[in-house]
Short mmCIF file of C-alpha atoms in Angstrom, two decimals:
data_model
loop_
_atom_site.label_atom_id
_atom_site.label_comp_id
_atom_site.label_asym_id
_atom_site.label_seq_id
_atom_site.Cartn_x
_atom_site.Cartn_y
_atom_site.Cartn_z
CA ALA A 23 0.00 0.00 0.00
CA GLN A 24 1.11 3.52 -0.68
CA SER A 25 2.32 5.48 2.31
CA VAL A 26 4.02 8.71 3.24
CA SER A 27 6.51 9.02 6.08
CA GLN A 28 7.42 12.26 7.76
CA HIS A 29 10.40 11.71 9.95
CA ASN A 30 9.91 14.37 12.56
CA HIS A 31 6.82 14.74 14.70
CA HIS A 32 7.81 18.08 16.25
CA VAL A 33 10.63 20.41 15.28
CA ILE A 34 11.60 23.42 17.38
CA LEU A 35 13.80 26.11 15.87
CA SER A 36 14.87 29.62 16.65
CA GLU A 37 14.14 32.41 14.20
CA ALA A 38 16.63 32.62 11.32
CA ALA A 39 17.54 28.94 11.63
CA SER A 40 17.40 26.81 8.51
CA LEU A 41 14.66 24.25 8.11
CA GLU A 42 14.51 20.88 6.44
CA LEU A 43 11.54 18.57 6.93
CA GLY A 44 11.87 15.06 5.63
CA CYS A 45 9.27 13.24 3.55
CA ASN A 46 9.53 9.82 1.96
CA TYR A 47 6.86 7.99 0.06
CA SER A 48 6.38 4.43 -1.04
CA TYR A 49 4.99 4.05 -4.52
CA GLY A 50 6.68 2.55 -7.51
CA GLY A 51 5.12 4.64 -10.25
CA THR A 52 4.98 8.28 -11.21
CA VAL A 53 3.57 10.55 -8.55
CA ASN A 54 2.43 14.06 -7.88
CA LEU A 55 3.86 15.47 -4.64
CA PHE A 56 2.61 18.19 -2.34
CA TRP A 57 3.33 20.02 0.85
CA TYR A 58 0.38 21.47 2.71
CA VAL A 59 0.58 23.78 5.70
CA GLN A 60 -1.88 24.39 8.51
CA TYR A 61 -1.32 27.54 10.55
CA PRO A 62 -2.83 27.58 14.04
CA GLY A 63 -6.61 27.84 13.84
CA GLN A 64 -6.64 27.88 10.05
CA HIS A 65 -7.40 25.46 7.26
CA LEU A 66 -4.93 23.30 5.37
CA GLN A 67 -3.53 25.14 2.40
CA LEU A 68 -1.18 24.26 -0.40
CA LEU A 69 2.43 25.30 0.13
CA LEU A 70 3.92 23.87 -3.05
CA LYS A 71 3.52 21.03 -5.51
CA TYR A 72 5.52 18.93 -7.93
CA PHE A 73 3.93 17.42 -11.02
CA SER A 74 6.85 17.17 -13.44
CA GLY A 75 9.89 19.04 -14.75
CA ASP A 76 12.45 20.77 -12.51
CA PRO A 77 12.70 18.67 -9.35
CA LEU A 78 13.40 21.78 -7.28
CA VAL A 79 10.10 23.53 -6.76
CA LYS A 80 9.49 26.83 -5.08
CA GLY A 81 6.40 27.62 -3.09
CA ILE A 82 4.96 30.47 -1.15
CA LYS A 83 6.70 32.30 1.70
CA GLY A 84 10.22 31.27 0.67
CA PHE A 85 9.70 27.52 0.95
CA GLU A 86 11.13 25.07 -1.55
CA ALA A 87 11.21 21.33 -1.93
CA GLU A 88 13.37 18.95 -3.88
CA PHE A 89 12.09 15.77 -5.46
CA ILE A 90 14.73 13.04 -5.49
CA LYS A 91 13.23 10.16 -7.39
CA SER A 92 15.95 7.67 -6.51
CA LYS A 93 15.35 8.28 -2.83
CA PHE A 94 11.55 8.54 -3.04
CA SER A 95 11.91 11.78 -1.14
CA PHE A 96 10.39 15.25 -1.28
CA ASN A 97 11.99 17.25 1.52
CA LEU A 98 10.82 20.72 2.41
CA ARG A 99 13.36 23.47 3.05
CA LYS A 100 13.55 27.09 4.04
CA PRO A 101 16.86 28.91 4.56
CA SER A 102 15.69 31.15 7.39
CA VAL A 103 12.49 30.52 9.33
CA GLN A 104 10.33 33.16 10.93
CA TRP A 105 8.05 33.01 13.95
CA SER A 106 5.10 33.18 11.53
CA ASP A 107 6.16 29.82 10.06
CA THR A 108 4.93 28.10 13.21
CA ALA A 109 2.44 25.59 11.82
CA GLU A 110 1.90 21.96 11.01
CA TYR A 111 3.30 20.73 7.71
CA PHE A 112 1.90 17.77 5.79
CA CYS A 113 3.55 15.97 2.92
CA ALA A 114 1.16 14.26 0.49
CA VAL A 115 1.34 12.16 -2.64
CA THR A 116 -1.08 11.02 -5.28
CA PRO A 117 -0.32 8.61 -8.09
CA TYR A 118 0.00 10.44 -11.37
CA GLY A 119 -3.30 10.08 -13.19
CA GLY A 120 -4.76 8.19 -10.27
CA SER A 121 -7.97 8.52 -8.32
CA GLN A 122 -9.23 12.07 -8.22
CA GLY A 123 -7.32 13.87 -5.56
CA ASN A 124 -6.90 10.76 -3.45
CA LEU A 125 -4.06 12.30 -1.55
CA ILE A 126 -2.11 10.05 0.77
CA PHE A 127 -0.97 12.27 3.62
CA GLY A 128 1.86 11.87 6.05
CA LYS A 129 1.14 12.30 9.75
CA GLY A 130 2.46 15.84 9.72
CA THR A 131 5.33 17.68 11.38
CA LYS A 132 4.67 20.43 13.87
CA LEU A 133 7.11 23.30 13.55
CA SER A 134 7.52 25.68 16.45
CA VAL A 135 9.67 28.74 15.83
CA LYS A 136 10.90 30.60 18.89
CA PRO A 137 11.15 34.38 18.50
CA ASP B 2 -13.61 35.58 1.55
CA ALA B 3 -13.77 31.99 2.78
CA MET B 4 -14.09 29.59 -0.13
CA VAL B 5 -14.86 26.30 1.62
CA ILE B 6 -17.06 26.68 4.66
CA GLN B 7 -17.78 23.95 7.14
CA ASN B 8 -20.49 23.93 9.79
CA PRO B 9 -20.51 23.47 12.63
CA ARG B 10 -16.88 24.04 13.61
CA TYR B 11 -17.45 22.05 16.78
CA GLN B 12 -20.03 19.32 17.27
CA VAL B 13 -20.65 17.35 20.43
CA THR B 14 -22.90 14.33 20.23
CA GLN B 15 -23.80 11.32 22.30
CA PHE B 16 -22.83 7.78 21.48
CA GLY B 17 -25.21 6.54 18.79
CA LYS B 18 -26.90 9.89 18.11
CA PRO B 19 -26.81 10.77 14.38
CA VAL B 20 -24.79 13.74 13.28
CA THR B 21 -24.70 15.75 10.06
CA LEU B 22 -21.79 17.96 9.09
CA SER B 23 -22.10 20.38 6.23
CA CYS B 24 -19.74 21.87 3.69
CA SER B 25 -20.34 24.62 1.16
CA GLN B 26 -18.04 26.04 -1.47
CA THR B 27 -17.94 29.18 -3.57
CA LEU B 28 -15.28 27.89 -5.96
CA ASN B 29 -17.66 26.00 -8.26
CA HIS B 30 -15.31 23.02 -8.18
CA ASN B 31 -16.54 19.72 -9.57
CA VAL B 32 -14.94 17.55 -6.94
CA MET B 33 -15.67 17.55 -3.22
CA TYR B 34 -14.04 15.36 -0.59
CA TRP B 35 -14.48 14.36 3.01
CA TYR B 36 -11.41 13.48 5.04
CA GLN B 37 -11.23 12.21 8.60
CA GLN B 38 -8.29 13.27 10.74
CA LYS B 39 -7.80 11.72 14.13
CA SER B 40 -5.42 13.15 16.68
CA SER B 41 -1.76 12.92 15.58
CA GLN B 42 -2.73 11.00 12.44
CA ALA B 43 -2.75 11.77 8.77
CA PRO B 44 -5.98 12.95 7.14
CA LYS B 45 -7.70 9.93 5.62
CA LEU B 46 -10.05 10.12 2.64
CA LEU B 47 -13.55 8.82 3.37
CA PHE B 48 -15.21 9.52 0.01
CA HIS B 49 -15.49 12.05 -2.74
CA TYR B 50 -17.94 13.30 -5.34
CA TYR B 51 -17.07 14.09 -8.92
CA ASP B 52 -20.12 16.14 -9.77
CA LYS B 53 -22.92 13.77 -8.73
CA ASP B 54 -20.83 10.63 -8.98
CA PHE B 55 -20.14 9.26 -5.53
CA ASN B 56 -16.89 7.42 -4.83
CA ASN B 57 -16.54 5.56 -1.57
CA GLU B 58 -13.14 4.47 -0.30
CA ALA B 59 -13.04 0.72 0.25
CA ASP B 60 -12.34 0.95 3.96
CA THR B 61 -14.85 3.68 4.82
CA PRO B 62 -17.31 2.24 7.37
CA ASP B 63 -20.98 1.96 6.39
CA ASN B 64 -21.74 4.24 9.33
CA PHE B 65 -20.57 7.15 7.17
CA GLN B 66 -22.77 8.45 4.39
CA SER B 67 -22.67 11.52 2.20
CA ARG B 68 -25.02 13.64 0.15
CA ARG B 69 -24.37 16.27 -2.48
CA PRO B 70 -27.64 17.97 -3.42
CA ASN B 71 -25.94 20.50 -5.70
CA THR B 72 -22.50 21.73 -6.77
CA SER B 73 -22.10 24.00 -3.79
CA PHE B 74 -23.08 21.76 -0.90
CA CYS B 75 -21.98 18.43 0.49
CA PHE B 76 -23.02 16.72 3.71
CA LEU B 77 -21.42 14.06 5.86
CA ASP B 78 -23.86 11.94 7.86
CA ILE B 79 -22.65 9.74 10.67
CA ARG B 80 -25.54 7.44 11.42
CA SER B 81 -24.49 6.05 14.79
CA PRO B 82 -21.34 7.73 16.06
CA GLY B 83 -19.05 5.68 18.21
CA LEU B 84 -16.24 6.85 20.44
CA GLY B 85 -13.80 5.97 17.69
CA ASP B 86 -15.41 8.44 15.34
CA ALA B 87 -14.26 11.42 17.38
CA ALA B 88 -12.05 13.33 14.96
CA MET B 89 -11.66 16.41 12.84
CA TYR B 90 -13.64 16.11 9.61
CA LEU B 91 -12.22 18.05 6.70
CA CYS B 92 -14.07 19.02 3.58
CA ALA B 93 -12.08 19.88 0.48
CA THR B 94 -12.70 20.74 -3.15
CA SER B 95 -10.69 20.56 -6.32
CA LEU B 96 -10.83 20.88 -10.06
CA PRO B 97 -10.78 17.65 -12.02
CA GLY B 98 -8.21 16.36 -14.46
CA THR B 99 -4.60 17.45 -14.43
CA LEU B 100 -5.11 19.64 -11.41
CA ALA B 101 -6.44 16.77 -9.34
CA GLY B 102 -4.63 16.65 -6.06
CA GLU B 103 -4.53 20.40 -5.49
CA LEU B 104 -7.16 20.64 -2.80
CA PHE B 105 -8.83 23.60 -1.15
CA PHE B 106 -9.78 22.81 2.42
CA GLY B 107 -12.31 24.12 4.86
CA GLU B 108 -11.37 24.77 8.47
CA GLY B 109 -12.82 21.48 9.61
CA SER B 110 -15.54 20.28 11.96
CA ARG B 111 -14.33 18.78 15.20
CA LEU B 112 -16.59 16.00 16.42
CA THR B 113 -16.66 14.92 20.06
CA VAL B 114 -18.59 11.79 21.01
CA LEU B 115 -19.64 11.41 24.64
#
C-alpha cells in the first residue's frame, strides 16, 4: 500500500535557523507530490507542488522542496524561518493520473519557531 | 472571503446519536471530498464526489454516508457515532483532471462523542 513518512513529529527552531523537513513515500510509479501547511486555527492550504519538470520547486513564503526520485523523497526546506512559520506541515502524494485527488498524507510535522 | 465553509466548527454528540456535518463552497469546483483526521494521524479520505458521482473508499465504514444535493453543498452523515469516530472532519474541493490533487480545504468540523 502507498504510504508517506514524515520523519519528525515536532521540530523546534529559533528564528533565522534553517529548516529541512523530511518526507519519503512508497509508490513505484509516477507521482504528484505536495506540501500542505496548517497555521494555528486555520485550514490546510497548499504550500507547493511537484507534477513534473524541474525537481526543485518553489512555493509560497520562501519555501522550496526537492524531489529526489531515486530516494523517493520530497523534503521541504527554508533557509531562514520566521516566527510566523509556526504551523503543522503535511507531505502528500497522489499517483500520477490516479484517483481524483486521493491524496495520501503523512502524519504531519509540527514546527515551532521561537522568537 | 472563505471559499470552503464547514459547519458546525465544533459538534458534540452522544454515542449513537446521528450527526450531520455540512460543507459549502464558492469555488464552483466539480470535486468535493471528506477526510477524517484523528489526533496525531494523517488525514484519511472517506469519500469524494465528482459532480454527482459518488466514490466511496473501500475501507470507509458503512456508518458514514454523504449527500451532495448541488454543486455548492456536500453533507457528511454519521448514522451512529461511536467513540472511535471522534475526529476532525475536513471538507475539500478541487478541479478535475490534471489539477487533481490540489485541494482547497475548509477549516474542519471537530466532532466529540460522549
